[in-house]
Amino acid sequence: MIQKNKCVFNDTVNEFLDIAGDYDGFVFGTPVHWGGVCGGMTSFMDRVFYADLCGGGNRFLLKPAASVISARRAGTTATWDQINKYFALMQMPIISSRYWTIVHGTKPSEVEMDIEGMQTMRILGKNMAYFLKCRDIAMKMGISMPEQEQVQFTNFIR
């Protein structure tokens, strides 16, 4: 039986969808793999966001999201762009830092040596915390979220 707001494959995607509505914001991380988001993460995000969007779940609507990209050398900005497009499509405010949210290294000890990358991560954390506080205050003050329009799926083939 197919359930609304669920993926047809009953695995960690549905486990995540079950709890995602309870979270205030999200940080998704990925290593660079072949110049982009790793395949496991791409598959996960495709399925999570598609199931939510098509099922009208709105679990992610206007919830802040941030990405953290780790690479040995190259492909970081392409990966950063790719993962942030998911957030934009789901109407999630994208939390930024002073620079792209990227660190370099293949092991934690190498990443810790990326001084600028570590500073970028600290700023990202502070910016996420600030945004969440602002959102909380807005809700307490009765500032309502924008009214949402129904997703229109258009068939361009005639």
Short mmCIF file of C-alpha atoms in Angstrom, two decimals:
data_model
loop_
_atom_site.label_atom_id
_atom_site.label_comp_id
_atom_site.label_asym_id
_atom_site.label_seq_id
_atom_site.Cartn_x
_atom_site.Cartn_y
_atom_site.Cartn_z
CA MET A 1 0.00 0.00 0.00
CA ILE A 2 1.35 3.44 -0.93
CA GLN A 3 1.11 6.05 1.83
CA LYS A 4 0.92 9.78 1.29
CA ASN A 5 4.02 11.69 2.45
CA LYS A 6 6.14 8.53 2.34
CA CYS A 7 8.62 6.99 -0.04
CA VAL A 8 7.50 3.73 -1.66
CA PHE A 9 10.69 2.09 -0.37
CA ASN A 10 10.35 1.64 3.38
CA ASP A 11 13.83 2.38 4.72
CA THR A 12 15.82 5.19 6.36
CA VAL A 13 14.18 7.76 4.09
CA ASN A 14 10.80 7.11 5.72
CA GLU A 15 12.41 7.00 9.16
CA PHE A 16 13.82 10.46 8.47
CA LEU A 17 10.49 11.73 7.12
CA ASP A 18 8.81 10.53 10.33
CA ILE A 19 11.00 12.80 12.47
CA ALA A 20 11.81 15.66 10.07
CA GLY A 21 8.65 17.61 10.93
CA ASP A 22 9.82 17.89 14.55
CA TYR A 23 13.10 19.59 13.67
CA ASP A 24 13.61 23.36 13.46
CA GLY A 25 16.42 23.30 10.90
CA PHE A 26 18.79 21.02 9.05
CA VAL A 27 22.48 20.66 8.26
CA PHE A 28 23.30 18.24 5.46
CA GLY A 29 26.89 17.23 4.87
CA THR A 30 28.57 15.39 2.04
CA PRO A 31 32.02 14.59 0.77
CA VAL A 32 32.78 15.50 -2.82
CA HIS A 33 32.52 12.44 -4.99
CA TRP A 34 33.29 12.68 -8.70
CA GLY A 35 32.90 16.47 -8.60
CA GLY A 36 29.49 16.51 -6.90
CA VAL A 37 27.35 15.37 -4.00
CA CYS A 38 28.01 11.71 -3.19
CA GLY A 39 25.50 9.30 -4.73
CA GLY A 40 24.09 8.06 -1.43
CA MET A 41 23.27 11.61 -0.34
CA THR A 42 21.83 12.56 -3.72
CA SER A 43 19.56 9.51 -3.69
CA PHE A 44 18.51 10.23 -0.10
CA MET A 45 17.69 13.89 -0.80
CA ASP A 46 15.90 13.09 -4.08
CA ARG A 47 13.62 10.64 -2.31
CA VAL A 48 13.06 12.66 0.89
CA PHE A 49 12.19 15.90 -0.82
CA TYR A 50 10.16 14.27 -3.62
CA ALA A 51 8.03 12.29 -1.15
CA ASP A 52 7.45 15.40 0.97
CA LEU A 53 6.69 17.70 -1.96
CA CYS A 54 4.37 15.32 -3.81
CA GLY A 55 2.62 14.27 -0.61
CA GLY A 56 2.05 17.83 0.60
CA GLY A 57 3.95 17.18 3.81
CA ASN A 58 5.56 20.62 4.16
CA ARG A 59 8.04 19.21 6.69
CA PHE A 60 10.78 21.44 5.29
CA LEU A 61 8.84 24.56 4.36
CA LEU A 62 10.69 27.69 5.54
CA LYS A 63 12.94 25.67 7.86
CA PRO A 64 16.56 26.79 7.61
CA ALA A 65 19.08 24.51 5.96
CA ALA A 66 22.84 24.55 5.67
CA SER A 67 25.31 22.41 3.80
CA VAL A 68 28.78 21.29 4.78
CA ILE A 69 31.05 20.05 2.02
CA SER A 70 34.31 18.20 2.55
CA ALA A 71 36.86 17.48 -0.14
CA ARG A 72 40.42 16.43 -0.57
CA ARG A 73 40.99 18.92 -3.37
CA ALA A 74 38.49 20.02 -6.02
CA GLY A 75 34.78 19.90 -6.79
CA THR A 76 33.66 21.74 -3.69
CA THR A 77 31.85 24.70 -5.23
CA ALA A 78 29.97 22.50 -7.70
CA THR A 79 28.93 20.26 -4.81
CA TRP A 80 27.92 23.28 -2.70
CA ASP A 81 25.76 24.57 -5.54
CA GLN A 82 24.17 21.17 -6.15
CA ILE A 83 23.16 20.52 -2.54
CA ASN A 84 21.83 24.04 -1.96
CA LYS A 85 19.50 23.72 -4.95
CA TYR A 86 17.54 21.10 -3.00
CA PHE A 87 16.94 23.64 -0.24
CA ALA A 88 15.86 26.36 -2.64
CA LEU A 89 13.38 24.06 -4.37
CA MET A 90 11.83 23.19 -1.00
CA GLN A 91 11.54 26.87 0.07
CA MET A 92 14.11 26.45 2.82
CA PRO A 93 16.12 29.54 3.80
CA ILE A 94 19.76 28.75 3.07
CA ILE A 95 22.05 29.62 5.95
CA SER A 96 25.39 30.88 4.79
CA SER A 97 28.70 31.78 6.31
CA ARG A 98 31.37 34.27 5.33
CA TYR A 99 32.42 31.97 2.52
CA TRP A 100 31.20 28.75 0.93
CA THR A 101 30.61 26.16 3.64
CA ILE A 102 33.50 23.98 2.60
CA VAL A 103 36.36 22.28 4.42
CA HIS A 104 39.35 20.49 2.95
CA GLY A 105 40.67 17.14 4.10
CA THR A 106 39.85 13.46 3.97
CA LYS A 107 40.15 12.81 7.71
CA PRO A 108 39.00 14.89 10.71
CA SER A 109 42.62 15.62 11.64
CA GLU A 110 43.21 17.07 8.14
CA VAL A 111 40.00 19.12 8.23
CA GLU A 112 41.01 20.60 11.60
CA MET A 113 44.16 21.95 9.91
CA ASP A 114 41.98 23.93 7.45
CA ILE A 115 41.94 27.10 9.58
CA GLU A 116 39.77 29.12 7.20
CA GLY A 117 37.38 26.19 6.74
CA MET A 118 37.01 25.78 10.51
CA GLN A 119 36.30 29.50 10.88
CA THR A 120 33.68 29.19 8.14
CA MET A 121 32.02 26.35 10.09
CA ARG A 122 31.97 28.35 13.34
CA ILE A 123 30.33 31.29 11.56
CA LEU A 124 27.84 28.92 9.94
CA GLY A 125 26.85 27.57 13.36
CA LYS A 126 26.40 31.08 14.76
CA ASN A 127 24.33 32.15 11.75
CA MET A 128 22.07 29.09 12.06
CA ALA A 129 21.55 29.75 15.77
CA TYR A 130 20.72 33.42 15.09
CA PHE A 131 18.22 32.54 12.36
CA LEU A 132 16.50 29.99 14.60
CA LYS A 133 16.21 32.58 17.38
CA CYS A 134 14.70 35.11 14.95
CA ARG A 135 12.22 32.53 13.69
CA ASP A 136 11.24 31.64 17.26
CA ILE A 137 10.66 35.30 18.13
CA ALA A 138 8.58 35.80 14.98
CA MET A 139 6.37 32.85 15.90
CA LYS A 140 5.97 34.12 19.48
CA MET A 141 5.03 37.57 18.15
CA GLY A 142 2.32 36.06 15.96
CA ILE A 143 4.02 36.78 12.65
CA SER A 144 2.53 34.17 10.38
CA MET A 145 4.36 32.35 7.64
CA PRO A 146 3.52 33.22 4.03
CA GLU A 147 0.45 31.51 2.66
CA GLN A 148 1.50 28.61 0.49
CA GLU A 149 0.20 27.86 -2.96
CA GLN A 150 -0.52 24.30 -4.01
CA VAL A 151 2.26 22.76 -6.09
CA GLN A 152 1.27 22.85 -9.74
CA PHE A 153 2.56 19.92 -11.76
CA THR A 154 2.31 20.88 -15.39
CA ASN A 155 2.38 18.45 -18.25
CA PHE A 156 4.21 20.21 -21.06
CA ILE A 157 3.70 17.34 -23.50
CA ARG A 158 0.55 17.75 -25.55
#
